[in-house]
Amino acid sequence: MSALNMSYSLLVMVYDRLYAIRDPFGNRPLCVGTVFSKEDGTPSAYCASSESCALPANSKLNFEVSPGEIVELSAKGIRSVMQMKPSTPQAMCIFEYVYFARNDSEIEGQQVQTVREECGRTMALEDDIEADIVGNVPDSSLSAAIGYASQSGIPYEPCLHRNSYVGRSFIQPNDTMRQNAIKMKFGVLKKKVQNQRIVLVDDSIVRGNTMRTLVKMLKEAGAKEVHLRIASPPVKFPCFMGINIPSNLELIAAQKSIPEIAEYVGADSVRYLSVDGLVKSVQKGIARAVNFSPGHCTACLTGKYPVPIEI
């Protein structure tokens, strides 16, 4: 494990036992749970998952595998068979909280949904916009929008409806087809947005194509102003820890300034949560739940990678 300078969470089956292995950086989550019999409530199996939300309903989360740890699951139970001494700073991917993880998962001892609300509250503290309503891009940014609304005092109102039965828009072969797919995927709640100054919250903006279409749809439906608020910092750098962003040429924040992004998407203003604000929002709950010093990878936001990288 000490020789592999990379991100991994592994499950390895050897004969009659399973090993859950997490890299020394702790870059990706990994947890272990116990499944209980529905008949008598006794332990009937043990399981491991990247997220606690995947554990069966008749189970409980035992613990999260620590960075650099190997945990054995067998008929005899669960035991830690190896724990590396920390040789590298912890570098849990902070985007698990922003986007990847499901709201009902627990990571580092805290509910992901709670962290996303805290990001929204922090973003409102950093902001000074005057608006009539707070809305969001469905569905992953709802928690951040609720947090923003509660902190700012601006009422939350749903502005957009998401059609769950339409496929992904970004795989369409050309821009016209992508825009049509976005319009099929999202609908505007016109009665909610007419003559309103809207704070539109989203969890992140990577390329900007979807947002450009959504802002246009809101304004065509009668919105007076659309102020885009992103509950994470600008994504400016590629990820080399397992996420398919090989080049910053694909990233709008790496190619345009914030005023240029606002002009491109057609928003009246664009503002992002600061890196410091994101880190504080994430680590606030960890300090309450676990007595250790957490560390998070912010490479896609800051360009500071946990391993030496030549770009």
Short mmCIF file of C-alpha atoms in Angstrom, two decimals, residues 71-209:
data_model
loop_
_atom_site.label_atom_id
_atom_site.label_comp_id
_atom_site.label_asym_id
_atom_site.label_seq_id
_atom_site.Cartn_x
_atom_site.Cartn_y
_atom_site.Cartn_z
CA VAL A 71 -10.52 -4.84 7.22
CA GLU A 72 -11.36 -8.55 7.04
CA LEU A 73 -14.96 -9.76 6.78
CA SER A 74 -15.58 -13.47 7.38
CA ALA A 75 -18.03 -15.86 9.04
CA LYS A 76 -16.24 -15.10 12.31
CA GLY A 77 -17.03 -11.39 12.08
CA ILE A 78 -15.27 -8.14 11.23
CA ARG A 79 -11.71 -7.32 12.26
CA SER A 80 -9.01 -4.84 11.29
CA VAL A 81 -5.95 -6.77 10.12
CA MET A 82 -3.72 -3.82 9.19
CA GLN A 83 -3.55 -0.10 9.86
CA MET A 84 -0.72 1.86 8.27
CA LYS A 85 0.82 4.63 10.30
CA PRO A 86 -0.02 7.93 8.60
CA SER A 87 2.78 8.68 6.13
CA THR A 88 0.81 11.11 3.96
CA PRO A 89 -1.71 13.83 4.82
CA GLN A 90 -5.32 12.70 4.55
CA ALA A 91 -6.85 13.76 1.24
CA MET A 92 -10.51 12.78 1.18
CA CYS A 93 -12.09 14.06 -2.06
CA ILE A 94 -14.06 17.14 -1.04
CA PHE A 95 -16.29 16.77 -4.11
CA GLU A 96 -17.88 13.71 -2.51
CA TYR A 97 -19.71 16.25 -0.33
CA VAL A 98 -20.38 18.68 -3.19
CA TYR A 99 -21.74 16.27 -5.80
CA PHE A 100 -20.75 12.59 -5.88
CA ALA A 101 -22.23 11.19 -2.65
CA ARG A 102 -25.93 10.64 -2.09
CA ASN A 103 -27.67 12.90 0.42
CA ASP A 104 -28.51 10.05 2.81
CA SER A 105 -24.94 8.74 3.02
CA GLU A 106 -22.72 9.25 6.04
CA ILE A 107 -19.11 10.25 5.39
CA GLU A 108 -16.58 11.00 8.11
CA GLY A 109 -19.30 10.62 10.72
CA GLN A 110 -21.72 13.18 9.27
CA GLN A 111 -24.73 13.20 6.96
CA VAL A 112 -23.94 14.49 3.47
CA GLN A 113 -27.25 16.39 3.34
CA THR A 114 -26.30 18.33 6.49
CA VAL A 115 -22.99 19.40 4.94
CA ARG A 116 -24.70 20.61 1.78
CA GLU A 117 -27.09 22.74 3.80
CA GLU A 118 -24.11 24.19 5.67
CA CYS A 119 -22.46 25.06 2.33
CA GLY A 120 -25.62 26.97 1.38
CA ARG A 121 -25.62 28.86 4.67
CA THR A 122 -21.94 29.74 4.31
CA MET A 123 -22.52 30.93 0.74
CA ALA A 124 -25.32 33.22 1.94
CA LEU A 125 -22.98 34.69 4.58
CA GLU A 126 -20.47 35.46 1.83
CA ASP A 127 -23.15 37.04 -0.38
CA ASP A 128 -25.02 40.37 -0.35
CA ILE A 129 -27.50 40.04 -3.21
CA GLU A 130 -31.05 41.40 -3.04
CA ALA A 131 -33.60 38.98 -4.47
CA ASP A 132 -37.22 37.84 -4.16
CA ILE A 133 -36.83 34.04 -4.13
CA VAL A 134 -34.19 31.32 -3.89
CA GLY A 135 -34.51 28.42 -6.34
CA ASN A 136 -32.31 25.53 -7.36
CA VAL A 137 -31.36 23.29 -10.26
CA PRO A 138 -32.96 19.92 -9.39
CA ASP A 139 -32.11 17.74 -7.66
CA SER A 140 -28.68 17.60 -6.00
CA SER A 141 -28.52 21.32 -5.12
CA LEU A 142 -31.76 21.37 -3.10
CA SER A 143 -30.02 21.09 0.28
CA ALA A 144 -27.66 23.98 -0.51
CA ALA A 145 -30.60 26.12 -1.67
CA ILE A 146 -32.49 25.42 1.56
CA GLY A 147 -29.41 26.39 3.56
CA TYR A 148 -28.96 29.58 1.54
CA ALA A 149 -32.62 30.53 1.98
CA SER A 150 -32.64 29.90 5.73
CA GLN A 151 -29.49 31.98 6.28
CA SER A 152 -30.37 34.85 3.91
CA GLY A 153 -34.03 35.14 4.87
CA ILE A 154 -35.01 35.03 1.19
CA PRO A 155 -37.87 32.52 0.78
CA TYR A 156 -37.22 29.27 -1.07
CA GLU A 157 -39.45 28.53 -4.05
CA PRO A 158 -38.99 25.72 -6.59
CA CYS A 159 -38.36 27.24 -10.02
CA LEU A 160 -37.57 24.23 -12.17
CA HIS A 161 -39.03 20.75 -12.56
CA ARG A 162 -36.78 17.87 -13.57
CA ASN A 163 -38.10 15.08 -15.79
CA SER A 164 -36.44 11.97 -14.36
CA TYR A 165 -37.20 9.91 -17.45
CA VAL A 166 -35.06 11.86 -19.91
CA GLY A 167 -31.49 10.65 -20.54
CA ARG A 168 -28.28 12.59 -20.04
CA SER A 169 -28.01 15.69 -22.21
CA PHE A 170 -24.22 15.88 -22.45
CA ILE A 171 -23.95 12.67 -24.54
CA GLN A 172 -25.87 14.21 -27.45
CA PRO A 173 -23.68 14.62 -30.56
CA ASN A 174 -24.17 18.36 -31.20
CA ASP A 175 -25.07 21.55 -29.35
CA THR A 176 -28.57 21.91 -30.80
CA MET A 177 -29.51 18.39 -29.75
CA ARG A 178 -27.97 18.96 -26.30
CA GLN A 179 -30.05 22.13 -25.80
CA ASN A 180 -33.21 20.33 -26.90
CA ALA A 181 -32.43 17.49 -24.48
CA ILE A 182 -32.00 20.00 -21.63
CA LYS A 183 -35.36 21.61 -22.48
CA MET A 184 -36.98 18.17 -22.39
CA LYS A 185 -35.28 17.36 -19.09
CA PHE A 186 -36.24 20.59 -17.28
CA GLY A 187 -39.46 22.57 -17.15
CA VAL A 188 -39.97 26.07 -15.71
CA LEU A 189 -42.61 26.68 -13.02
CA LYS A 190 -43.78 29.88 -14.72
CA LYS A 191 -46.15 31.11 -12.01
CA LYS A 192 -43.28 30.99 -9.51
CA VAL A 193 -40.73 32.94 -11.56
CA GLN A 194 -42.68 35.70 -13.34
CA ASN A 195 -41.39 39.18 -12.37
CA GLN A 196 -39.11 37.65 -9.73
CA ARG A 197 -35.45 38.32 -8.94
CA ILE A 198 -34.15 34.77 -8.54
CA VAL A 199 -31.10 33.41 -6.73
CA LEU A 200 -30.57 30.14 -8.62
CA VAL A 201 -28.43 27.70 -6.63
CA ASP A 202 -26.49 24.81 -8.15
CA ASP A 203 -23.86 22.54 -6.61
CA SER A 204 -21.25 23.07 -9.31
CA ILE A 205 -20.75 24.31 -12.85
CA VAL A 206 -18.26 22.43 -15.01
CA ARG A 207 -18.84 23.28 -18.67
CA GLY A 208 -21.75 25.73 -18.40
CA ASN A 209 -23.85 24.37 -21.26
#
